[in-house]
Amino acid sequence: MRKLIIIVLVLVSYVQSQICPSYASWVAGSTNACQCNNGYYGTSPSTCKACPDNSWSTQGSTNTGPSITVSACNQCAPGYFVSTVAVTTPGSEAAAKCTTCGTTHSTPNTMATTQQTISDCNTCMDGYYLTVVAVTGGSAAAATCQACASQGAITRLRATDTPQTANDCNLCLPGYWVSSAFAQGGPAIRCTACPPGLTNSASATGATGLQTIASCDTCPIGFYVTAIAQSGGPVSCAPCPPNSSSPPSKNLGFCTCFDTNAPALSSSVTSCACKTNYFGSVATAPLAASGCVLCNDPNANYSLINGKCACRANTYGTPTSNATTPPTSSTCYNCPTDATSPAGTTEKAGCNNSKILLPLVTLLFSLILLL
């Protein structure tokens, strides 16, 4: 079992590395699908850096882009509050300064970008419940929290003004399933971890009833479902082929190639390559330009040398490529009579009179032999 867990973790790491650079992850529907993770910032997905000194950023256009600086780290990580706001003045940018909420496992109820105090540490981190509310005013103090009895258990409500009990730990995190159901006035919920990478879709709806390991029914991003979860077993997942990905899913299906000119993956198409009549190398990142070229000029061929559509030998010009429908006439023109050119010639000057030159050289050589 331990070997299986290690293998799954390695596969998850491998697939993620095929999708986005380090410290970035795929965000479906965004202008740039790969963006710096929460808690990081960068001018591009390949330059993501960790926010300094427990400061924090929110993934998206506010932490990834050409104009992004360290001031994108304008919030604080869980367990910390904003004691000094981030500086956005050009040339003097600085991240927010964050102060710990202490050893009470409390955290602010909202991730603010404005200045806070210790009394803003008024709720509990995941896996804890509120036992003493935060104090405001001259005797300001953070809330006090107690660990839930079961690992993976969380409270349905992040209380801020009313103490809770262990029985308020009545939900399981998405990576867990309910192995002992919660009952009002009875024992607290018990949660058991799903196999690495798998999640429980029912967690999103707040399920508290008894479940089985079959509730671990969702594959992570970068994996596709090979067998749905059913009684006695969790969902089965396989990593996406290189240059493809899949969103989290619990339904049978296949990954999608990044390149729009690659065929749909299926049980018979298991790798990403250019589709019929297209040539080149497929895109290697989400939303990247297609690397597949449609060479449909009647007097051109795809060149393995430069990866482009090129006019055939003894012609010159710039061929039509990637046209929706084949052109009725070629933009590769024949060299003049008795002239030749190598494939890929773009200018008429590239045509030479080798057809005439060769017979002359041959005649001259014959005369020399006769002498």
Coordinates of C-alpha atoms in Angstrom, one line a residue:
M1 CA 0.0 0.0 0.0
R2 CA 2.8 2.4 0.9
K3 CA 4.5 1.7 -2.5
L4 CA 1.1 2.5 -4.2
I5 CA 0.8 5.8 -2.4
I6 CA 4.4 6.8 -3.4
I7 CA 3.6 5.9 -7.1
V8 CA 0.4 7.9 -7.1
L9 CA 2.2 10.9 -5.5
V10 CA 5.0 10.7 -8.2
L11 CA 2.4 10.5 -10.9
V12 CA 0.5 13.5 -9.6
S13 CA 3.8 15.5 -9.5
Y14 CA 4.7 14.4 -13.0
V15 CA 1.3 15.4 -14.5
Q16 CA 1.3 18.8 -12.8
S17 CA 4.8 19.4 -14.2
Q18 CA 3.5 18.7 -17.7
I19 CA 0.8 21.3 -17.3
C20 CA 2.3 24.4 -15.7
P21 CA 5.7 25.6 -14.4
S22 CA 6.7 25.2 -10.8
Y23 CA 4.5 27.2 -8.3
A24 CA 1.8 27.7 -10.9
S25 CA -1.4 25.8 -11.7
W26 CA -3.9 25.6 -14.4
V27 CA -6.9 27.9 -14.1
A28 CA -9.6 26.9 -16.6
G29 CA -11.3 29.8 -18.4
S30 CA -8.6 32.4 -17.6
T31 CA -6.7 34.4 -20.2
N32 CA -3.5 32.6 -19.3
A33 CA -4.6 29.2 -18.0
C34 CA -1.4 28.8 -16.0
Q35 CA -1.2 31.3 -13.2
C36 CA 0.9 31.6 -10.0
N37 CA -0.6 29.7 -7.1
N38 CA -2.2 31.4 -4.0
G39 CA 0.7 32.7 -1.9
Y40 CA 2.9 33.4 -5.0
Y41 CA 3.4 36.2 -7.5
G42 CA 5.2 36.7 -10.8
T43 CA 5.3 38.5 -14.1
S44 CA 4.6 35.2 -15.8
P45 CA 3.7 31.6 -14.8
S46 CA 7.4 30.7 -15.2
T47 CA 8.6 33.3 -12.7
C48 CA 6.4 32.7 -9.7
K49 CA 8.0 33.5 -6.4
A50 CA 6.7 32.8 -2.9
C51 CA 5.2 35.8 -1.0
P52 CA 7.6 36.8 1.8
D53 CA 7.2 36.6 5.5
N54 CA 3.8 34.9 5.7
S55 CA 2.2 37.4 3.3
W56 CA -0.3 36.0 0.8
S57 CA -1.8 36.6 -2.7
T58 CA -4.9 35.4 -4.5
Q59 CA -4.4 33.4 -7.7
G60 CA -5.5 35.2 -10.8
S61 CA -4.8 38.4 -12.6
T62 CA -3.9 40.1 -9.4
N63 CA -0.9 37.9 -8.8
T64 CA 0.2 37.0 -12.3
G65 CA 1.0 39.4 -15.2
P66 CA 3.7 41.7 -16.7
S67 CA 3.1 44.5 -14.2
I68 CA 2.9 42.3 -11.1
T69 CA 5.3 43.1 -8.2
V70 CA 5.6 41.9 -4.6
S71 CA 2.8 44.3 -3.6
A72 CA 0.5 41.6 -5.0
C73 CA 1.2 39.9 -1.7
N74 CA -1.3 42.2 0.0
Q75 CA -3.0 39.7 2.4
C76 CA -1.8 37.3 5.1
A77 CA -1.5 33.5 5.2
P78 CA -4.0 31.6 7.5
G79 CA -3.0 32.2 11.1
Y80 CA -1.7 35.7 10.5
F81 CA -3.3 39.2 10.4
V82 CA -2.3 42.4 8.4
S83 CA -0.4 44.6 10.7
T84 CA 0.9 46.9 7.9
V85 CA -0.8 47.1 4.4
A86 CA 1.1 46.4 1.2
V87 CA 2.9 49.3 -0.5
T88 CA 2.0 49.8 -4.2
T89 CA 4.0 53.0 -4.9
P90 CA 6.1 52.4 -8.0
G91 CA 9.7 51.9 -7.0
S92 CA 8.8 51.3 -3.4
E93 CA 6.6 48.2 -3.6
A94 CA 6.4 46.0 -0.6
A95 CA 4.3 43.1 0.6
A96 CA 1.9 43.4 3.5
K97 CA 3.5 42.8 6.9
C98 CA 1.8 40.0 8.8
T99 CA 1.7 39.1 12.5
T100 CA 0.9 35.7 13.9
C101 CA -2.4 35.1 15.6
G102 CA -0.4 33.1 18.2
T103 CA -0.7 29.5 19.3
T104 CA -4.5 29.4 19.5
H105 CA -5.0 28.0 15.9
S106 CA -7.2 31.0 15.2
T107 CA -7.2 33.0 12.0
P108 CA -9.1 36.1 10.6
N109 CA -12.5 35.3 9.3
T110 CA -11.7 37.3 6.1
M111 CA -8.4 37.7 4.2
A112 CA -8.2 41.4 4.4
T113 CA -5.9 43.8 2.5
T114 CA -6.5 46.6 5.1
Q115 CA -4.9 46.9 8.5
Q116 CA -6.1 44.5 11.2
T117 CA -5.4 43.8 14.9
I118 CA -5.1 40.6 17.0
S119 CA -8.8 40.7 17.7
D120 CA -9.4 40.0 14.0
C121 CA -8.1 36.5 14.6
N122 CA -11.7 35.7 15.4
T123 CA -12.4 32.3 13.9
C124 CA -10.6 28.9 13.7
M125 CA -8.5 27.2 11.1
D126 CA -9.7 24.0 9.4
G127 CA -9.7 21.1 11.8
Y128 CA -10.5 23.2 14.9
Y129 CA -13.6 24.5 16.7
L130 CA -14.1 27.7 18.6
T131 CA -13.9 27.5 22.4
V132 CA -13.3 31.2 23.4
V133 CA -14.3 34.1 21.3
A134 CA -11.9 36.9 20.4
V135 CA -11.7 40.0 22.6
T136 CA -11.7 43.5 21.2
G137 CA -10.7 46.8 22.8
G138 CA -7.9 47.5 25.3
S139 CA -7.6 43.8 26.3
A140 CA -7.7 42.6 22.6
A141 CA -7.0 38.9 22.2
A142 CA -7.3 36.2 19.5
A143 CA -10.0 33.5 19.6
T144 CA -9.0 30.2 21.2
C145 CA -9.6 27.0 19.2
Q146 CA -9.5 23.3 20.0
A147 CA -8.6 20.5 17.5
C148 CA -11.5 18.3 16.2
A149 CA -11.3 14.8 17.4
S150 CA -11.0 13.3 14.0
Q151 CA -8.3 14.2 11.4
G152 CA -10.0 15.6 8.3
A153 CA -13.0 16.8 10.2
I154 CA -14.0 20.5 10.0
T155 CA -16.9 22.7 11.3
R156 CA -19.8 23.4 9.0
L157 CA -19.9 27.0 10.3
R158 CA -16.8 29.1 11.0
A159 CA -18.1 30.6 14.2
T160 CA -16.8 34.0 15.4
D161 CA -19.1 35.0 18.3
T162 CA -20.4 31.8 19.8
P163 CA -18.3 29.1 21.4
Q164 CA -18.6 25.6 19.9
T165 CA -18.2 22.0 21.0
A166 CA -16.5 19.0 19.5
N167 CA -19.8 18.0 17.9
D168 CA -19.6 21.0 15.7
C169 CA -16.8 19.2 13.8
N170 CA -19.6 17.7 11.6
L171 CA -18.1 17.7 8.1
C172 CA -15.2 16.0 6.4
L173 CA -12.6 17.7 4.1
P174 CA -12.9 16.9 0.4
G175 CA -10.0 14.4 0.6
Y176 CA -11.9 12.3 3.3
W177 CA -15.0 10.2 3.6
V178 CA -17.4 9.8 6.5
S179 CA -16.5 6.6 8.3
S180 CA -18.7 7.4 11.4
A181 CA -21.7 9.5 10.8
F182 CA -22.5 12.6 12.8
A183 CA -25.7 12.5 15.0
Q184 CA -27.1 15.4 16.9
G185 CA -26.3 14.9 20.5
G186 CA -24.2 11.8 19.7
P187 CA -20.5 11.3 18.9
A188 CA -18.6 13.6 16.6
I189 CA -18.1 12.7 13.0
R190 CA -15.2 10.5 12.0
C191 CA -13.3 11.0 8.7
T192 CA -11.0 8.6 6.8
A193 CA -8.6 9.8 4.2
C194 CA -9.2 8.9 0.5
P195 CA -6.3 7.5 -1.5
P196 CA -3.8 10.2 -2.4
G197 CA -5.1 12.7 -4.9
L198 CA -8.8 11.5 -4.8
T199 CA -11.6 13.7 -3.4
N200 CA -15.1 13.2 -2.2
S201 CA -17.6 15.2 -4.4
A202 CA -20.3 14.9 -1.6
S203 CA -18.1 17.1 0.7
A204 CA -19.1 20.1 -1.4
T205 CA -22.7 19.6 -0.5
G206 CA -22.0 19.1 3.2
A207 CA -22.7 15.4 3.5
T208 CA -22.7 14.1 7.1
G209 CA -24.2 10.6 6.6
L210 CA -22.2 7.4 6.7
Q211 CA -20.2 6.8 3.6
T212 CA -17.8 4.2 2.2
I213 CA -14.5 4.5 0.3
A214 CA -16.6 4.6 -2.9
S215 CA -17.4 8.2 -1.9
C216 CA -13.8 9.0 -3.0
D217 CA -15.2 9.4 -6.5
T218 CA -13.3 12.2 -8.2
C219 CA -9.9 12.2 -10.0
P220 CA -7.6 15.2 -9.6
I221 CA -6.7 17.6 -12.4
G222 CA -4.4 16.0 -14.9
F223 CA -6.0 12.6 -14.6
Y224 CA -8.9 10.9 -16.3
V225 CA -11.4 8.4 -15.0
T226 CA -10.8 4.8 -16.1
A227 CA -13.4 3.2 -13.8
I228 CA -16.1 5.1 -11.8
A229 CA -16.3 4.6 -8.1
Q230 CA -18.6 1.8 -7.0
S231 CA -19.5 -0.3 -4.0
G232 CA -16.3 -1.4 -2.4
G233 CA -13.9 0.7 -4.3
P234 CA -12.9 4.3 -5.1
V235 CA -12.6 5.8 -8.6
S236 CA -9.8 4.6 -10.7
C237 CA -7.6 7.3 -12.4
A238 CA -4.8 7.4 -15.0
P239 CA -2.5 10.3 -15.8
C240 CA -3.2 12.3 -18.9
P241 CA -0.7 11.8 -21.8
P242 CA 1.9 14.5 -22.2
N243 CA 0.6 17.8 -23.6
S244 CA -2.9 17.2 -22.4
S245 CA -5.0 17.6 -19.2
S246 CA -8.4 17.1 -17.7
P247 CA -10.3 19.0 -15.0
P248 CA -11.3 17.1 -11.8
S249 CA -13.9 14.6 -12.8
K250 CA -15.9 11.6 -11.5
N251 CA -17.2 10.5 -14.9
L252 CA -15.7 8.2 -17.6
G253 CA -13.8 10.2 -20.2
F254 CA -10.5 11.2 -21.7
C255 CA -8.1 14.1 -21.4
T256 CA -8.0 17.0 -23.9
C257 CA -4.9 17.9 -25.9
F258 CA -3.7 21.4 -25.5
D259 CA -3.3 21.8 -29.3
T260 CA -6.6 22.6 -31.0
N261 CA -5.3 20.9 -34.2
A262 CA -4.8 17.5 -32.4
P263 CA -7.5 14.8 -32.6
A264 CA -9.7 14.0 -29.6
L265 CA -8.2 11.4 -27.3
S266 CA -10.0 8.1 -27.0
S267 CA -9.4 4.5 -26.3
S268 CA -7.8 4.3 -29.7
V269 CA -6.1 7.7 -29.8
T270 CA -3.8 7.7 -26.7
S271 CA -1.3 10.4 -27.5
C272 CA -1.4 14.0 -28.7
A273 CA -0.2 14.5 -32.3
C274 CA -1.2 16.7 -35.2
K275 CA -4.3 15.5 -36.9
T276 CA -4.5 14.2 -40.5
N277 CA -3.0 16.6 -43.1
Y278 CA -1.4 18.7 -40.4
F279 CA 2.3 18.7 -39.6
G280 CA 4.6 19.9 -36.9
S281 CA 4.7 19.6 -33.1
V282 CA 1.7 20.0 -30.8
A283 CA 1.3 22.8 -28.3
T284 CA 2.9 21.9 -24.9
A285 CA 0.9 24.3 -22.7
P286 CA -2.7 25.3 -22.2
L287 CA -3.9 28.1 -24.6
A288 CA -0.5 28.0 -26.4
A289 CA -0.6 28.6 -30.2
S290 CA -1.1 25.5 -32.3
G291 CA 2.2 23.9 -33.5
C292 CA 0.4 22.0 -36.2
V293 CA 0.5 23.4 -39.7
L294 CA -2.0 22.6 -42.5
C295 CA 0.1 22.6 -45.7
N296 CA -2.6 22.7 -48.3
D297 CA -1.0 24.6 -51.2
P298 CA -1.0 22.3 -54.2
N299 CA 2.7 23.1 -55.0
A300 CA 4.0 22.9 -51.5
N301 CA 5.1 20.3 -48.9
Y302 CA 5.7 20.5 -45.2
S303 CA 9.5 21.0 -44.5
L304 CA 11.0 18.8 -41.8
I305 CA 14.0 21.2 -41.8
N306 CA 12.2 24.4 -40.6
G307 CA 8.9 23.0 -39.6
K308 CA 7.0 25.2 -42.1
C309 CA 5.0 24.8 -45.3
A310 CA 7.5 25.3 -48.2
C311 CA 7.3 25.5 -52.0
R312 CA 8.5 22.4 -53.8
A313 CA 11.7 22.1 -55.7
N314 CA 11.9 24.2 -59.0
T315 CA 9.2 26.6 -57.7
Y316 CA 9.4 29.8 -55.6
G317 CA 7.1 31.9 -53.4
T318 CA 5.3 31.8 -50.1
P319 CA 2.8 28.9 -50.0
T320 CA -0.7 29.1 -48.7
S321 CA -1.0 27.2 -45.4
N322 CA -3.6 26.8 -42.7
A323 CA -6.3 27.9 -45.1
T324 CA -9.8 26.7 -44.1
T325 CA -10.3 25.3 -47.6
P326 CA -7.5 24.4 -50.1
P327 CA -6.7 27.4 -52.4
T328 CA -7.9 27.1 -56.0
S329 CA -4.4 28.3 -57.3
S330 CA -1.0 28.0 -55.8
T331 CA 1.2 30.8 -54.6
C332 CA 4.2 28.8 -55.4
Y333 CA 5.3 29.7 -59.0
N334 CA 7.3 27.7 -61.4
C335 CA 10.9 28.8 -62.1
P336 CA 11.6 30.1 -65.6
T337 CA 12.3 27.5 -68.3
D338 CA 15.6 25.7 -67.8
A339 CA 16.0 27.0 -64.3
T340 CA 15.9 25.1 -61.0
S341 CA 15.5 25.9 -57.3
P342 CA 15.7 23.9 -54.1
A343 CA 12.6 23.3 -52.1
G344 CA 11.7 26.3 -49.9
T345 CA 12.9 29.0 -52.3
T346 CA 10.9 32.2 -51.7
E347 CA 12.2 34.6 -54.4
K348 CA 12.5 34.3 -58.1
A349 CA 16.1 35.2 -57.9
G350 CA 16.6 31.8 -56.1
C351 CA 16.0 30.1 -59.4
N352 CA 19.2 29.4 -61.4
N353 CA 20.1 28.1 -64.9
S354 CA 21.6 24.9 -63.7
K355 CA 19.7 23.0 -66.5
I356 CA 21.8 24.9 -69.1
L357 CA 25.0 25.1 -67.1
L358 CA 25.4 21.4 -66.6
P359 CA 25.4 20.5 -70.4
L360 CA 28.0 23.3 -71.0
V361 CA 30.3 22.0 -68.2
T362 CA 29.9 18.5 -69.7
L363 CA 30.8 19.7 -73.2
L364 CA 33.8 21.6 -71.9
F365 CA 35.1 18.6 -70.0
S366 CA 34.8 16.4 -73.2
L367 CA 36.8 18.9 -75.2
I368 CA 39.6 18.9 -72.6
L369 CA 39.8 15.1 -72.9
L370 CA 40.1 15.3 -76.7
L371 CA 43.0 17.7 -76.5

